[in-house]
Short mmCIF file of C-alpha atoms in Angstrom, two decimals:
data_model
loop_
_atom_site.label_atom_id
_atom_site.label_comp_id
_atom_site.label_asym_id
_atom_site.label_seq_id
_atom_site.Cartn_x
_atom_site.Cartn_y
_atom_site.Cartn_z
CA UNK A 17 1.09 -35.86 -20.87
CA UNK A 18 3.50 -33.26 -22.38
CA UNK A 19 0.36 -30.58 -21.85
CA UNK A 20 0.50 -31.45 -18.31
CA UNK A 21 4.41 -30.97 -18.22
CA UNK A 22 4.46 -27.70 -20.54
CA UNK A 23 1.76 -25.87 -18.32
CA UNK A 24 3.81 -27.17 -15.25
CA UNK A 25 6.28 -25.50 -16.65
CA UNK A 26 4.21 -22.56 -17.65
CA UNK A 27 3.52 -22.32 -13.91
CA UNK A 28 6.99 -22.47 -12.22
CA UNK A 29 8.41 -19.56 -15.39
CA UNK A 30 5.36 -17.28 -14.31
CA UNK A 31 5.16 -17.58 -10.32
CA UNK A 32 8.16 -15.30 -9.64
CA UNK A 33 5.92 -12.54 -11.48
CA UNK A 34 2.78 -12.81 -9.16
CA UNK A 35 5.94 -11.91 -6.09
CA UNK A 36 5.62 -8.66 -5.91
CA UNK A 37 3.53 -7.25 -3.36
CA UNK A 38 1.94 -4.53 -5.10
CA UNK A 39 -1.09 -2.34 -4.29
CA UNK A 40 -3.88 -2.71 -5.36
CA UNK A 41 -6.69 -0.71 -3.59
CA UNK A 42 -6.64 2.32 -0.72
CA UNK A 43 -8.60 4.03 0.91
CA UNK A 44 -9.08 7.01 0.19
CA UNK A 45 -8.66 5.99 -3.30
CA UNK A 46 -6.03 8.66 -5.32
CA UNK A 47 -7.23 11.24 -6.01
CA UNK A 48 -10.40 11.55 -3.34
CA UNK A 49 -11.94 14.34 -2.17
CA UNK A 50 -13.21 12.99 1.33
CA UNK A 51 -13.59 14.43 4.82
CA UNK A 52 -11.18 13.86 7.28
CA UNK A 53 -10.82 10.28 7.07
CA UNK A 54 -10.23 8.28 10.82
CA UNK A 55 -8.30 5.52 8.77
CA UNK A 56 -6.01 5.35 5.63
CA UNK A 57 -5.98 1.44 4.37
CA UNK A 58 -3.73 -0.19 1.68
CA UNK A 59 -4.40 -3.22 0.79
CA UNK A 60 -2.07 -4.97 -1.25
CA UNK A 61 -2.32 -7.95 -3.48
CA UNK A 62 -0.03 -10.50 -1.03
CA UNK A 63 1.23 -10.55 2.30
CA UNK A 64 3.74 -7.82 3.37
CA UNK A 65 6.99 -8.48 5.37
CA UNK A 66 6.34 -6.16 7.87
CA UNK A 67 9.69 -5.25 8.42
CA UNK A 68 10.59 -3.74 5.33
CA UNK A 69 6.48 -2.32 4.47
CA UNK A 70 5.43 0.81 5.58
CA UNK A 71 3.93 4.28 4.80
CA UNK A 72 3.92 8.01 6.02
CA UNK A 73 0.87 10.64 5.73
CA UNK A 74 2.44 13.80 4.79
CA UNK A 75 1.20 17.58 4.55
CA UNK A 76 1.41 19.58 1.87
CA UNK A 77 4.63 20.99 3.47
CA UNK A 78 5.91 17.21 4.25
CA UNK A 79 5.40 17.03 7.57
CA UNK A 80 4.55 13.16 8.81
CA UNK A 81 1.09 13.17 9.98
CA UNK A 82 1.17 9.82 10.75
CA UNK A 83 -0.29 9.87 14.80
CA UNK A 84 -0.67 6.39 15.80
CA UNK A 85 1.99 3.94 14.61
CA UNK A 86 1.57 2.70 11.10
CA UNK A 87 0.24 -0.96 11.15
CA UNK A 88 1.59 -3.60 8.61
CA UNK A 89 -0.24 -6.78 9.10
CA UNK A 90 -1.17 -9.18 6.41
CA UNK A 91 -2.16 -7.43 3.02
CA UNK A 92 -2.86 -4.21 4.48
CA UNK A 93 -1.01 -1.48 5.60
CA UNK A 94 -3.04 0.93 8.03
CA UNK A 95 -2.14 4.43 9.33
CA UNK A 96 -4.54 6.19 12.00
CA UNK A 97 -4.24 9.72 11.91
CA UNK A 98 -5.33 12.84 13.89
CA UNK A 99 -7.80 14.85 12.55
CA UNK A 100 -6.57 16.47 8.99
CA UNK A 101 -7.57 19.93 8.50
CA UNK A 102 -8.98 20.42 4.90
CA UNK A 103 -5.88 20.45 2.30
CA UNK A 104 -4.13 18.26 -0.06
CA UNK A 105 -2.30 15.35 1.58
CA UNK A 106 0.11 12.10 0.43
CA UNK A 107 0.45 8.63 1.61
CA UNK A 108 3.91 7.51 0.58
CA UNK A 109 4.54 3.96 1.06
CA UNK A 110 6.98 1.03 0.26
CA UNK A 111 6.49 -2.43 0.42
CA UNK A 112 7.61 -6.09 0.11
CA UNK A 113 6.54 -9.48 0.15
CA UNK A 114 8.24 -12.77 1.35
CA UNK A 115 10.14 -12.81 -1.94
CA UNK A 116 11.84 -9.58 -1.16
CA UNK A 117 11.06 -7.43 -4.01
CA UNK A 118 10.71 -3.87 -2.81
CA UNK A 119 8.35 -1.38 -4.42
CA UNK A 120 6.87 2.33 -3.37
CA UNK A 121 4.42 4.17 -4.50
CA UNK A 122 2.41 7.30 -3.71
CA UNK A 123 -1.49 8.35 -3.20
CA UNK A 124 -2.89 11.57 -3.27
CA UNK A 125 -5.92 12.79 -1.58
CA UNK A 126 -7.37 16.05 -0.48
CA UNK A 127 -10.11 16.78 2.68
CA UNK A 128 -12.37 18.85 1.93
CA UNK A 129 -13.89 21.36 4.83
#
């Protein structure tokens, strides 16, 4: 019985940790060398509040290159953009789950002619 109560315990000290909506795969992945892709996708590792998740494309110059608006629903955060001339480009995004906790981040990629 006092197993059963310390890993209760374990449980309720560790669940504000697993909170954070933080990302865990795109694509492109960082770093890519890909051709111009018709969708960027983050997928993150809980459900995003939509209205404080979101992400711009940006040039090499920092111009948003977003095109379509940027989609937040569920895990995934998804931006459709116009075609991307070959050149070295950044998705900078931000996001937060239901518990609040905000947290940004930044993927590189470059399209290749």
């Amino acid at each position: 019985m006092k197993f059963l109560s310390c890993a209760a315990m374990l449980c309720l000290v560790a669940s504000p940790a697993l909170a954070n909506a933080r990302l865990i795969k795109s694509s492109p992945a960082n770093g890519a060398k890909v051709r111009s892709p018709h969708r960027i996708v983050l997928t993150f590792s809980e459900a995003l509040e939509p209205a404080f998740s979101g992400a711009l494309l940006l040039d090499k110059d920092g111009r948003n290159l977003n095109g379509e608006p940027v989609k937040v629903s569920g895990k995934l955060i998804t931006i459709t953009p116009e075609r991307l001339e070959p050149g070295r480009y950044v998705v900078s995004w931000h996001s937060a789950g239901h518990e609040g906790k905000r947290l940004e981040g930044r993927i590189r990629f470059t399209v290749r002619p």
